[in-house]
Amino acid sequence: MSHSSGSSSRKRGRPSSKSGATNPHKPPFFKSSPFSDFGSYMTEKNRKLRDQFETDASSSSHGANPAIADGGVSGVDSQGIFKGVAIFVDGFTVPSSQELKNYMLKHGGKFVNYFSRHTVTHIICSNLPDSKRKNLRAFSHGLPVVKPDWIVDSIAANTLLSWVLYQLVEHAITETSKQLKLSAFFSEKGTSRSHHQGILIQNETSLPDKCKGESTELTLSGTDNFSQEKSQESKHIDTNDELKDVKSESEEDCSTSYVAGKSSDHLNRPHSTLTDLNFVENYFKYSRLHFIGTWRNRYRNRFSNFLSGTGSKNNNPNNDTENLRRIVMHIDMDCFFVSVVIRNFPDLLDKPVAVCHSNNPKGTAEISSANYPARSYGIKAGMFVRDAKARCPHLTIFPYDFSAYEEVADQFYSILHKHCEKVQAVSCDEAFLAVSLSLNDNPENIAEIIRKEIFETTRCTASAGIGENMLLARLATKSAKPNGQCFIPLDKVNEYLDKLPISALPGVGYNVEEKLRMKEVETCGQLRTISKDILQKDLGSKMGDMLWNYCRGIDHSVVEAVQETKSIGAEVNWGVRFKDSKDSENFLMNLCKEVSLRLHGCGVQGRTITLKVKVRKKGAGEPLKYMGCGDCETISRSLTVPGAINDVASLHRITKQTFASFHLDVKEVRGVGLKLSRLELANPSHKGVEEIRLELLFSSATRKGKQPVEQSCSTNHSREDAPSGACPSSSNAVSQGSNISELPPLSHIDLDVVRNLPPEIFLEMNGLYKGELRKILESQQQEKEYNSESVERKDCRQQDQEISTRMQCELEPSEASCSKSNYCKSDLMPGSLSQVDFSILENLPDEVRADILKQLPPHRVENQFPESSKSSLSLGSHSKWFEMLRVRNCLLSEFLLSSATFLTPNINPSSEEWDAIVVNLCEFMKEYIRQKIESDIEELYNCFRLLKRLSSNSSLLLELYDRTLPLLQASIGEHYGGKLHL
Amino acid sequence: MDRKNQSPQGQTAKVVVEFLEVAINCIVFLKGFYPSRAFERRRYMNVVVNKARHPQLANYIHSSIFALLPYIQKGLAERVVVIFYGKDQVPLEKFVFKLTVDQSYQSSVSELELEFALRAFLVKLNSAETIAKPLPSGANWEITAYFRELPSQENDGEETKLWVPTDTKQWMQPSEITPIKSMDSNPLKLQLYMEHPSVTEQKV
């Protein structure tokens, strides 16, 4: 052994006499055959590596700190901050494992080459594969898995930092967020914002309507990347009706006109959730984005004959020849919202014009679209009107003209469909065309024709981009604008992309741009120099892959005529202010109605409900934009229900629940969005299934195994509960669509069923009946109790004369809490044990309780039946004790443990009662010892240890202990030849 | 043993023997008698246990315990004791498995139940490490079985000869007993406890 370690040292050129002295070899166990098998070989190898390491350690610490080493000062340094730490490095790390090893060398730690549970104290790694992450325990063997930063930072701080903060997999994340919520819940309550609301209400009458629905966002759907900006979609909404509404209102309010004498300034129209009961409805009525979103449905209905596939063929006579070439054309109207409005005002053509809700020059309404002359002043979409006016005082502002938009969009699309059979609508003013060309066709000619036709028909200009794929076509349109066209042939792609800033690529937002800028990448040409792996590592696999493709002009997406709707929802981020929870509930109800309407309109149901809430960020002031959402944190939570839903009642129930689970201060809420995904086609036959399911669910909840539930009653009660729906066990189930029906008269209710209801439902029902229900139950209860008592009394007389009736009551199932008993049914067992109400358990019949307690993990059992133990202390005879233990199915030690604090009866120690109790208990104890001495000294041991411990608080137990200990020790001696070591 | 006409006792004995082997491995490991790398982690009855890796050690435990199988089945073996000796061959610590196999029990054995009960032993044993004081250097250990009566050589032939009468020194005073775990599941009663010399004994 020592020879081999010596040779290894020699090999490294560091003969060290010290290593032998400082490292006493552990007595080698496998002395006889060091290499008899792989195991012993590894043992030897590990030992050798360790020796080497220690040799290195001593020499390197000498080198690093010669003064300390020479002076023989064994200060902190020579001990090292990592004393006692042994790391194992797994996989690639920064710094590398070699560096880490050196750190450990210098600072007194150990570095282990081969993992072993017993030698390693920390596992260091930067990344973990998914499988290991999922099965972390199997990988780590319970050892901490720590990022290498821990070592680096510890060295920097020159002290061993807690590794907890450096854990690779943080379980803490979810917890912290929960805690945050809790603390927010408690602390934020006090900071009222009522002063703001006061002002708000005052202002309402004086301020004209502005920027209604600026930030509406209809949940986006569809697969294509390009549609992100504008593809907010929702299928439903009767757009026609809506637009008529807008129009009629516009005409009514012509009085205070601007520009064309038309106005959509609806004075006095309330516009916050505070004052407007129909806020949600109105909100969407005046929303531009909502128009864009719902436009697609209209389009789909109108052009369904084209979309179905057999489009016109007049465009391409060579349709069936082989040498076809497919190109993609992207056509986009130039500043659609403006040009449609001003096409009737040719004199405004080269003047700055913008479209906005409000013309108030001081307002914070946002410009939705500006024409090119206006853009030259720096006016952009999304800018506040007051800023725009500041830049360009003579800016003309128009209100929306939804009907005109509709008309132009329809014309636009009919032209597109005429020329091409495959049109992918991106928005009302933007589309992709997949054009098949023969070799000698010039794509630019076709674009020319289309654009000309568009202009002639609509008097609005359009730009076209042509490329090999959707990406290139889209990029080409950008350089074509305004009123131009651009063709990027295949051989010019690289040239074009080289100078293109990365921000021009779709999907590249602020974050990605910033990240790439750090790498000094600003154009696609530069981006092309980065390998795919690095991109994927930095930006995530999807994004990295996408960018890698995009900067090479590769885009695999295909022009698709019809895109499937993936989700339907509605979101309101403007004007959301709640005073109290009633406001918020009201608002949620309206939002649910809206979403439900949209779902019905599309004829679909959704299974996943996502609620998104924007909450004012801590410390964020009142938003710049009037009634806007300002600086917000967004919280969202999804819930998937077993059966798809689209009715208001269930939506509302789930939404309410989810909203409540956020524990928010409603005053801080700035926006709410509700979205349904996993859509299924609505099928009326589903409904029936759901109802049956619901019924089953309720009947299973009410079944107690004893009485069959009467059918009529079960339906009765489920109807009552469905709308309120607070029952925890059914929270995920689908409730019936029926609204609150009339309560059945009290006399019709089966009290047996009621008694077996879970407590929440019972409470709710009780509330509905204004407490009558409970009264009736209680009166019944007393009768029952009386009966059972008398019956029992008879029984026990046969069994045991000594038993007092008082005790009997104690041990008998107390019926009073029957209504709650089902709460603890095994299949309804609460997920968290902290929710078990032990006062309920206590009142259960013994056998039921024993069952339940068996299902509780042991650590909770301590708390069981605190009350009853007190009185049972004075149980008549010792046989009664056995009876009790048998019934409870527990050992005495468990019982003692559970009732520890209650075993101090206030009885005078000198009284006769006291003596009687002590004698009884001693008898019981002796009997217990006799029973257990052969088979279970562990139990006796536990009992006496417990008694000893408890006797410090209870003179009764002390007495008991003193009296019975001699017997115990004698018995142990007799059976085991020793005495218990207590 | 013939599988078909297995008696409940035989069935139990087999389980017990297997269990004892594992438990003794664990005890030796927990006492830190050998370097911990002489053991490897295994899973038995879904509990993590440590099994000796060295063939000689593993074989010693295995063969001595399996030689007990017929005696356990017949209820002859009363106690199986792991004794740790100090330098002077005086026992320092005993781990006693007290076995009672009910010979009159005839109904079938629920092996599942049995395993469940035995598992508790292993769990308790693993957590009982703190009870055990570290052994002084030069310690030794052995497996000793206590029989209710001496097995007669005529009946059992060769196997009995492998057993040698022990000359373990007895303690002068009654020992101190620390129970670790007990179980009572027909037909087997099993208790595990530790014995230490009493305080007065150590002074003498």
PDB file of N, CA, C and O in Angstrom, chain A residues 206-256:
ATOM      1  N   SER A 206     -66.203  65.347 -16.646  1.00  0.00           N
ATOM      2  CA  SER A 206     -65.600  66.398 -17.455  1.00  0.00           C
ATOM      3  C   SER A 206     -64.748  65.859 -18.593  1.00  0.00           C
ATOM      4  O   SER A 206     -64.612  66.500 -19.623  1.00  0.00           O
ATOM      5  N   LEU A 207     -64.206  64.686 -18.402  1.00  0.00           N
ATOM      6  CA  LEU A 207     -63.319  64.177 -19.435  1.00  0.00           C
ATOM      7  C   LEU A 207     -64.108  63.474 -20.529  1.00  0.00           C
ATOM      8  O   LEU A 207     -64.990  62.687 -20.251  1.00  0.00           O
ATOM      9  N   PRO A 208     -63.769  63.779 -21.734  1.00  0.00           N
ATOM     10  CA  PRO A 208     -64.433  63.067 -22.823  1.00  0.00           C
ATOM     11  C   PRO A 208     -63.886  61.651 -22.912  1.00  0.00           C
ATOM     12  O   PRO A 208     -62.862  61.327 -22.347  1.00  0.00           O
ATOM     13  N   ASP A 209     -64.602  60.889 -23.632  1.00  0.00           N
ATOM     14  CA  ASP A 209     -64.174  59.503 -23.787  1.00  0.00           C
ATOM     15  C   ASP A 209     -62.890  59.439 -24.581  1.00  0.00           C
ATOM     16  O   ASP A 209     -62.704  60.132 -25.563  1.00  0.00           O
ATOM     17  N   LYS A 210     -62.047  58.646 -24.089  1.00  0.00           N
ATOM     18  CA  LYS A 210     -60.763  58.542 -24.764  1.00  0.00           C
ATOM     19  C   LYS A 210     -60.348  57.097 -24.903  1.00  0.00           C
ATOM     20  O   LYS A 210     -60.701  56.248 -24.107  1.00  0.00           O
ATOM     21  N   CYS A 211     -59.601  56.911 -25.864  1.00  0.00           N
ATOM     22  CA  CYS A 211     -58.812  55.697 -26.024  1.00  0.00           C
ATOM     23  C   CYS A 211     -59.512  54.471 -25.481  1.00  0.00           C
ATOM     24  O   CYS A 211     -58.937  53.674 -24.759  1.00  0.00           O
ATOM     25  N   LYS A 212     -60.722  54.395 -25.811  1.00  0.00           N
ATOM     26  CA  LYS A 212     -61.444  53.217 -25.352  1.00  0.00           C
ATOM     27  C   LYS A 212     -60.782  51.981 -25.941  1.00  0.00           C
ATOM     28  O   LYS A 212     -60.581  51.877 -27.145  1.00  0.00           O
ATOM     29  N   GLY A 213     -60.427  51.100 -25.073  1.00  0.00           N
ATOM     30  CA  GLY A 213     -59.925  49.813 -25.565  1.00  0.00           C
ATOM     31  C   GLY A 213     -58.569  49.885 -26.207  1.00  0.00           C
ATOM     32  O   GLY A 213     -58.243  49.090 -27.060  1.00  0.00           O
ATOM     33  N   GLU A 214     -57.778  50.813 -25.771  1.00  0.00           N
ATOM     34  CA  GLU A 214     -56.454  50.900 -26.372  1.00  0.00           C
ATOM     35  C   GLU A 214     -55.698  49.593 -26.185  1.00  0.00           C
ATOM     36  O   GLU A 214     -54.985  49.155 -27.052  1.00  0.00           O
ATOM     37  N   SER A 215     -55.831  49.080 -25.058  1.00  0.00           N
ATOM     38  CA  SER A 215     -54.990  47.921 -24.785  1.00  0.00           C
ATOM     39  C   SER A 215     -55.771  46.618 -24.756  1.00  0.00           C
ATOM     40  O   SER A 215     -55.375  45.683 -24.130  1.00  0.00           O
ATOM     41  N   THR A 216     -56.844  46.623 -25.433  1.00  0.00           N
ATOM     42  CA  THR A 216     -57.547  45.350 -25.507  1.00  0.00           C
ATOM     43  C   THR A 216     -56.660  44.376 -26.194  1.00  0.00           C
ATOM     44  O   THR A 216     -55.956  44.714 -27.122  1.00  0.00           O
ATOM     45  N   GLU A 217     -56.763  43.190 -25.795  1.00  0.00           N
ATOM     46  CA  GLU A 217     -55.963  42.220 -26.497  1.00  0.00           C
ATOM     47  C   GLU A 217     -56.783  40.962 -26.593  1.00  0.00           C
ATOM     48  O   GLU A 217     -57.105  40.358 -25.598  1.00  0.00           O
ATOM     49  N   LEU A 218     -57.125  40.625 -27.770  1.00  0.00           N
ATOM     50  CA  LEU A 218     -57.855  39.377 -27.907  1.00  0.00           C
ATOM     51  C   LEU A 218     -56.820  38.312 -28.079  1.00  0.00           C
ATOM     52  O   LEU A 218     -55.901  38.456 -28.847  1.00  0.00           O
ATOM     53  N   THR A 219     -57.011  37.306 -27.349  1.00  0.00           N
ATOM     54  CA  THR A 219     -55.956  36.337 -27.218  1.00  0.00           C
ATOM     55  C   THR A 219     -55.490  35.815 -28.554  1.00  0.00           C
ATOM     56  O   THR A 219     -56.293  35.487 -29.410  1.00  0.00           O
ATOM     57  N   LEU A 220     -54.237  35.743 -28.688  1.00  0.00           N
ATOM     58  CA  LEU A 220     -53.725  35.398 -29.992  1.00  0.00           C
ATOM     59  C   LEU A 220     -53.795  33.906 -30.237  1.00  0.00           C
ATOM     60  O   LEU A 220     -53.834  33.107 -29.340  1.00  0.00           O
ATOM     61  N   SER A 221     -53.824  33.580 -31.465  1.00  0.00           N
ATOM     62  CA  SER A 221     -53.980  32.181 -31.814  1.00  0.00           C
ATOM     63  C   SER A 221     -53.243  31.952 -33.087  1.00  0.00           C
ATOM     64  O   SER A 221     -52.573  32.812 -33.623  1.00  0.00           O
ATOM     65  N   GLY A 222     -53.387  30.755 -33.580  1.00  0.00           N
ATOM     66  CA  GLY A 222     -52.796  30.485 -34.863  1.00  0.00           C
ATOM     67  C   GLY A 222     -51.346  30.113 -34.712  1.00  0.00           C
ATOM     68  O   GLY A 222     -50.759  30.229 -33.652  1.00  0.00           O
ATOM     69  N   THR A 223     -50.759  29.659 -35.771  1.00  0.00           N
ATOM     70  CA  THR A 223     -49.420  29.127 -35.673  1.00  0.00           C
ATOM     71  C   THR A 223     -48.386  30.031 -36.281  1.00  0.00           C
ATOM     72  O   THR A 223     -47.218  29.888 -36.015  1.00  0.00           O
ATOM     73  N   ASP A 224     -48.770  30.950 -37.104  1.00  0.00           N
ATOM     74  CA  ASP A 224     -47.706  31.572 -37.883  1.00  0.00           C
ATOM     75  C   ASP A 224     -47.044  32.691 -37.121  1.00  0.00           C
ATOM     76  O   ASP A 224     -47.625  33.385 -36.315  1.00  0.00           O
ATOM     77  N   ASN A 225     -45.771  32.813 -37.353  1.00  0.00           N
ATOM     78  CA  ASN A 225     -44.958  33.729 -36.594  1.00  0.00           C
ATOM     79  C   ASN A 225     -45.263  35.178 -36.905  1.00  0.00           C
ATOM     80  O   ASN A 225     -45.088  36.054 -36.103  1.00  0.00           O
ATOM     81  N   PHE A 226     -45.644  35.385 -38.119  1.00  0.00           N
ATOM     82  CA  PHE A 226     -45.798  36.762 -38.552  1.00  0.00           C
ATOM     83  C   PHE A 226     -47.006  37.429 -37.942  1.00  0.00           C
ATOM     84  O   PHE A 226     -47.087  38.632 -37.832  1.00  0.00           O
ATOM     85  N   SER A 227     -47.940  36.639 -37.587  1.00  0.00           N
ATOM     86  CA  SER A 227     -49.199  37.232 -37.186  1.00  0.00           C
ATOM     87  C   SER A 227     -49.158  37.756 -35.765  1.00  0.00           C
ATOM     88  O   SER A 227     -50.142  38.220 -35.246  1.00  0.00           O
ATOM     89  N   GLN A 228     -48.009  37.699 -35.157  1.00  0.00           N
ATOM     90  CA  GLN A 228     -47.960  38.028 -33.749  1.00  0.00           C
ATOM     91  C   GLN A 228     -48.465  39.417 -33.421  1.00  0.00           C
ATOM     92  O   GLN A 228     -49.137  39.623 -32.438  1.00  0.00           O
ATOM     93  N   GLU A 229     -48.106  40.355 -34.241  1.00  0.00           N
ATOM     94  CA  GLU A 229     -48.503  41.709 -33.900  1.00  0.00           C
ATOM     95  C   GLU A 229     -50.006  41.890 -33.951  1.00  0.00           C
ATOM     96  O   GLU A 229     -50.596  42.581 -33.142  1.00  0.00           O
ATOM     97  N   LYS A 230     -50.587  41.283 -34.943  1.00  0.00           N
ATOM     98  CA  LYS A 230     -51.963  41.644 -35.182  1.00  0.00           C
ATOM     99  C   LYS A 230     -52.938  40.493 -35.111  1.00  0.00           C
ATOM    100  O   LYS A 230     -54.101  40.651 -35.424  1.00  0.00           O
ATOM    101  N   SER A 231     -52.449  39.371 -34.768  1.00  0.00           N
ATOM    102  CA  SER A 231     -53.316  38.223 -34.923  1.00  0.00           C
ATOM    103  C   SER A 231     -54.217  37.972 -33.740  1.00  0.00           C
ATOM    104  O   SER A 231     -54.706  36.889 -33.560  1.00  0.00           O
ATOM    105  N   GLN A 232     -54.372  38.963 -32.923  1.00  0.00           N
ATOM    106  CA  GLN A 232     -55.317  38.768 -31.842  1.00  0.00           C
ATOM    107  C   GLN A 232     -56.624  38.348 -32.456  1.00  0.00           C
ATOM    108  O   GLN A 232     -57.187  39.031 -33.291  1.00  0.00           O
ATOM    109  N   GLU A 233     -57.023  37.244 -32.042  1.00  0.00           N
ATOM    110  CA  GLU A 233     -58.193  36.715 -32.708  1.00  0.00           C
ATOM    111  C   GLU A 233     -59.223  36.253 -31.720  1.00  0.00           C
ATOM    112  O   GLU A 233     -58.946  35.750 -30.657  1.00  0.00           O
ATOM    113  N   SER A 234     -60.423  36.467 -32.110  1.00  0.00           N
ATOM    114  CA  SER A 234     -61.467  35.764 -31.409  1.00  0.00           C
ATOM    115  C   SER A 234     -62.495  35.499 -32.455  1.00  0.00           C
ATOM    116  O   SER A 234     -62.653  36.262 -33.388  1.00  0.00           O
ATOM    117  N   LYS A 235     -63.151  34.439 -32.314  1.00  0.00           N
ATOM    118  CA  LYS A 235     -63.953  34.032 -33.446  1.00  0.00           C
ATOM    119  C   LYS A 235     -65.295  34.737 -33.476  1.00  0.00           C
ATOM    120  O   LYS A 235     -65.776  35.154 -34.497  1.00  0.00           O
ATOM    121  N   HIS A 236     -65.810  34.855 -32.302  1.00  0.00           N
ATOM    122  CA  HIS A 236     -67.186  35.285 -32.284  1.00  0.00           C
ATOM    123  C   HIS A 236     -67.320  36.801 -32.291  1.00  0.00           C
ATOM    124  O   HIS A 236     -66.381  37.508 -32.529  1.00  0.00           O
ATOM    125  N   ILE A 237     -68.438  37.232 -31.981  1.00  0.00           N
ATOM    126  CA  ILE A 237     -68.881  38.613 -31.844  1.00  0.00           C
ATOM    127  C   ILE A 237     -69.559  39.029 -33.116  1.00  0.00           C
ATOM    128  O   ILE A 237     -69.040  38.935 -34.198  1.00  0.00           O
ATOM    129  N   ASP A 238     -70.685  39.464 -32.865  1.00  0.00           N
ATOM    130  CA  ASP A 238     -71.474  39.836 -34.015  1.00  0.00           C
ATOM    131  C   ASP A 238     -70.994  41.171 -34.509  1.00  0.00           C
ATOM    132  O   ASP A 238     -71.449  42.222 -34.106  1.00  0.00           O
ATOM    133  N   THR A 239     -70.041  41.132 -35.344  1.00  0.00           N
ATOM    134  CA  THR A 239     -69.390  42.355 -35.732  1.00  0.00           C
ATOM    135  C   THR A 239     -70.341  43.332 -36.398  1.00  0.00           C
ATOM    136  O   THR A 239     -70.259  44.534 -36.207  1.00  0.00           O
ATOM    137  N   ASN A 240     -71.215  42.781 -37.173  1.00  0.00           N
ATOM    138  CA  ASN A 240     -72.138  43.671 -37.875  1.00  0.00           C
ATOM    139  C   ASN A 240     -72.920  44.527 -36.907  1.00  0.00           C
ATOM    140  O   ASN A 240     -72.948  45.744 -37.011  1.00  0.00           O
ATOM    141  N   ASP A 241     -73.539  43.865 -35.982  1.00  0.00           N
ATOM    142  CA  ASP A 241     -74.321  44.576 -34.990  1.00  0.00           C
ATOM    143  C   ASP A 241     -73.486  45.625 -34.305  1.00  0.00           C
ATOM    144  O   ASP A 241     -73.876  46.763 -34.128  1.00  0.00           O
ATOM    145  N   GLU A 242     -72.333  45.203 -33.973  1.00  0.00           N
ATOM    146  CA  GLU A 242     -71.481  46.065 -33.195  1.00  0.00           C
ATOM    147  C   GLU A 242     -71.160  47.331 -33.957  1.00  0.00           C
ATOM    148  O   GLU A 242     -71.201  48.431 -33.442  1.00  0.00           O
ATOM    149  N   LEU A 243     -70.822  47.108 -35.200  1.00  0.00           N
ATOM    150  CA  LEU A 243     -70.428  48.258 -35.983  1.00  0.00           C
ATOM    151  C   LEU A 243     -71.590  49.208 -36.194  1.00  0.00           C
ATOM    152  O   LEU A 243     -71.423  50.420 -36.200  1.00  0.00           O
ATOM    153  N   LYS A 244     -72.737  48.625 -36.327  1.00  0.00           N
ATOM    154  CA  LYS A 244     -73.904  49.484 -36.457  1.00  0.00           C
ATOM    155  C   LYS A 244     -74.048  50.355 -35.224  1.00  0.00           C
ATOM    156  O   LYS A 244     -74.302  51.538 -35.289  1.00  0.00           O
ATOM    157  N   ASP A 245     -73.840  49.704 -34.109  1.00  0.00           N
ATOM    158  CA  ASP A 245     -73.920  50.444 -32.850  1.00  0.00           C
ATOM    159  C   ASP A 245     -72.993  51.636 -32.866  1.00  0.00           C
ATOM    160  O   ASP A 245     -73.362  52.754 -32.542  1.00  0.00           O
ATOM    161  N   VAL A 246     -71.806  51.359 -33.261  1.00  0.00           N
ATOM    162  CA  VAL A 246     -70.821  52.422 -33.258  1.00  0.00           C
ATOM    163  C   VAL A 246     -71.284  53.550 -34.149  1.00  0.00           C
ATOM    164  O   VAL A 246     -71.243  54.724 -33.802  1.00  0.00           O
ATOM    165  N   LYS A 247     -71.762  53.132 -35.287  1.00  0.00           N
ATOM    166  CA  LYS A 247     -72.145  54.125 -36.256  1.00  0.00           C
ATOM    167  C   LYS A 247     -73.293  54.995 -35.729  1.00  0.00           C
ATOM    168  O   LYS A 247     -73.240  56.219 -35.775  1.00  0.00           O
ATOM    169  N   SER A 248     -74.281  54.305 -35.238  1.00  0.00           N
ATOM    170  CA  SER A 248     -75.437  55.075 -34.796  1.00  0.00           C
ATOM    171  C   SER A 248     -75.051  56.033 -33.686  1.00  0.00           C
ATOM    172  O   SER A 248     -75.464  57.185 -33.684  1.00  0.00           O
ATOM    173  N   GLU A 249     -74.215  55.540 -32.817  1.00  0.00           N
ATOM    174  CA  GLU A 249     -73.815  56.431 -31.737  1.00  0.00           C
ATOM    175  C   GLU A 249     -73.039  57.602 -32.273  1.00  0.00           C
ATOM    176  O   GLU A 249     -73.159  58.720 -31.815  1.00  0.00           O
ATOM    177  N   SER A 250     -72.228  57.289 -33.271  1.00  0.00           N
ATOM    178  CA  SER A 250     -71.443  58.366 -33.844  1.00  0.00           C
ATOM    179  C   SER A 250     -72.346  59.447 -34.401  1.00  0.00           C
ATOM    180  O   SER A 250     -72.100  60.632 -34.233  1.00  0.00           O
ATOM    181  N   GLU A 251     -73.373  59.007 -35.051  1.00  0.00           N
ATOM    182  CA  GLU A 251     -74.232  59.993 -35.670  1.00  0.00           C
ATOM    183  C   GLU A 251     -75.006  60.822 -34.649  1.00  0.00           C
ATOM    184  O   GLU A 251     -75.247  62.002 -34.844  1.00  0.00           O
ATOM    185  N   GLU A 252     -75.360  60.157 -33.594  1.00  0.00           N
ATOM    186  CA  GLU A 252     -76.069  60.894 -32.561  1.00  0.00           C
ATOM    187  C   GLU A 252     -75.236  62.036 -31.985  1.00  0.00           C
ATOM    188  O   GLU A 252     -75.733  63.082 -31.636  1.00  0.00           O
ATOM    189  N   ASP A 253     -73.954  61.766 -31.896  1.00  0.00           N
ATOM    190  CA  ASP A 253     -73.115  62.692 -31.159  1.00  0.00           C
ATOM    191  C   ASP A 253     -72.393  63.693 -32.028  1.00  0.00           C
ATOM    192  O   ASP A 253     -71.349  64.212 -31.673  1.00  0.00           O
ATOM    193  N   CYS A 254     -72.973  63.937 -33.171  1.00  0.00           N
ATOM    194  CA  CYS A 254     -72.283  64.780 -34.136  1.00  0.00           C
ATOM    195  C   CYS A 254     -71.981  66.191 -33.644  1.00  0.00           C
ATOM    196  O   CYS A 254     -71.189  66.894 -34.225  1.00  0.00           O
ATOM    197  N   SER A 255     -72.632  66.593 -32.622  1.00  0.00           N
ATOM    198  CA  SER A 255     -72.584  67.998 -32.242  1.00  0.00           C
ATOM    199  C   SER A 255     -71.166  68.530 -32.071  1.00  0.00           C
ATOM    200  O   SER A 255     -70.797  69.513 -32.705  1.00  0.00           O
ATOM    201  N   THR A 256     -70.392  67.911 -31.249  1.00  0.00           N
ATOM    202  CA  THR A 256     -69.058  68.456 -31.004  1.00  0.00           C
ATOM    203  C   THR A 256     -68.081  67.774 -31.934  1.00  0.00           C
ATOM    204  O   THR A 256     -67.364  66.871 -31.569  1.00  0.00           O
TER     205      THR A 256
END
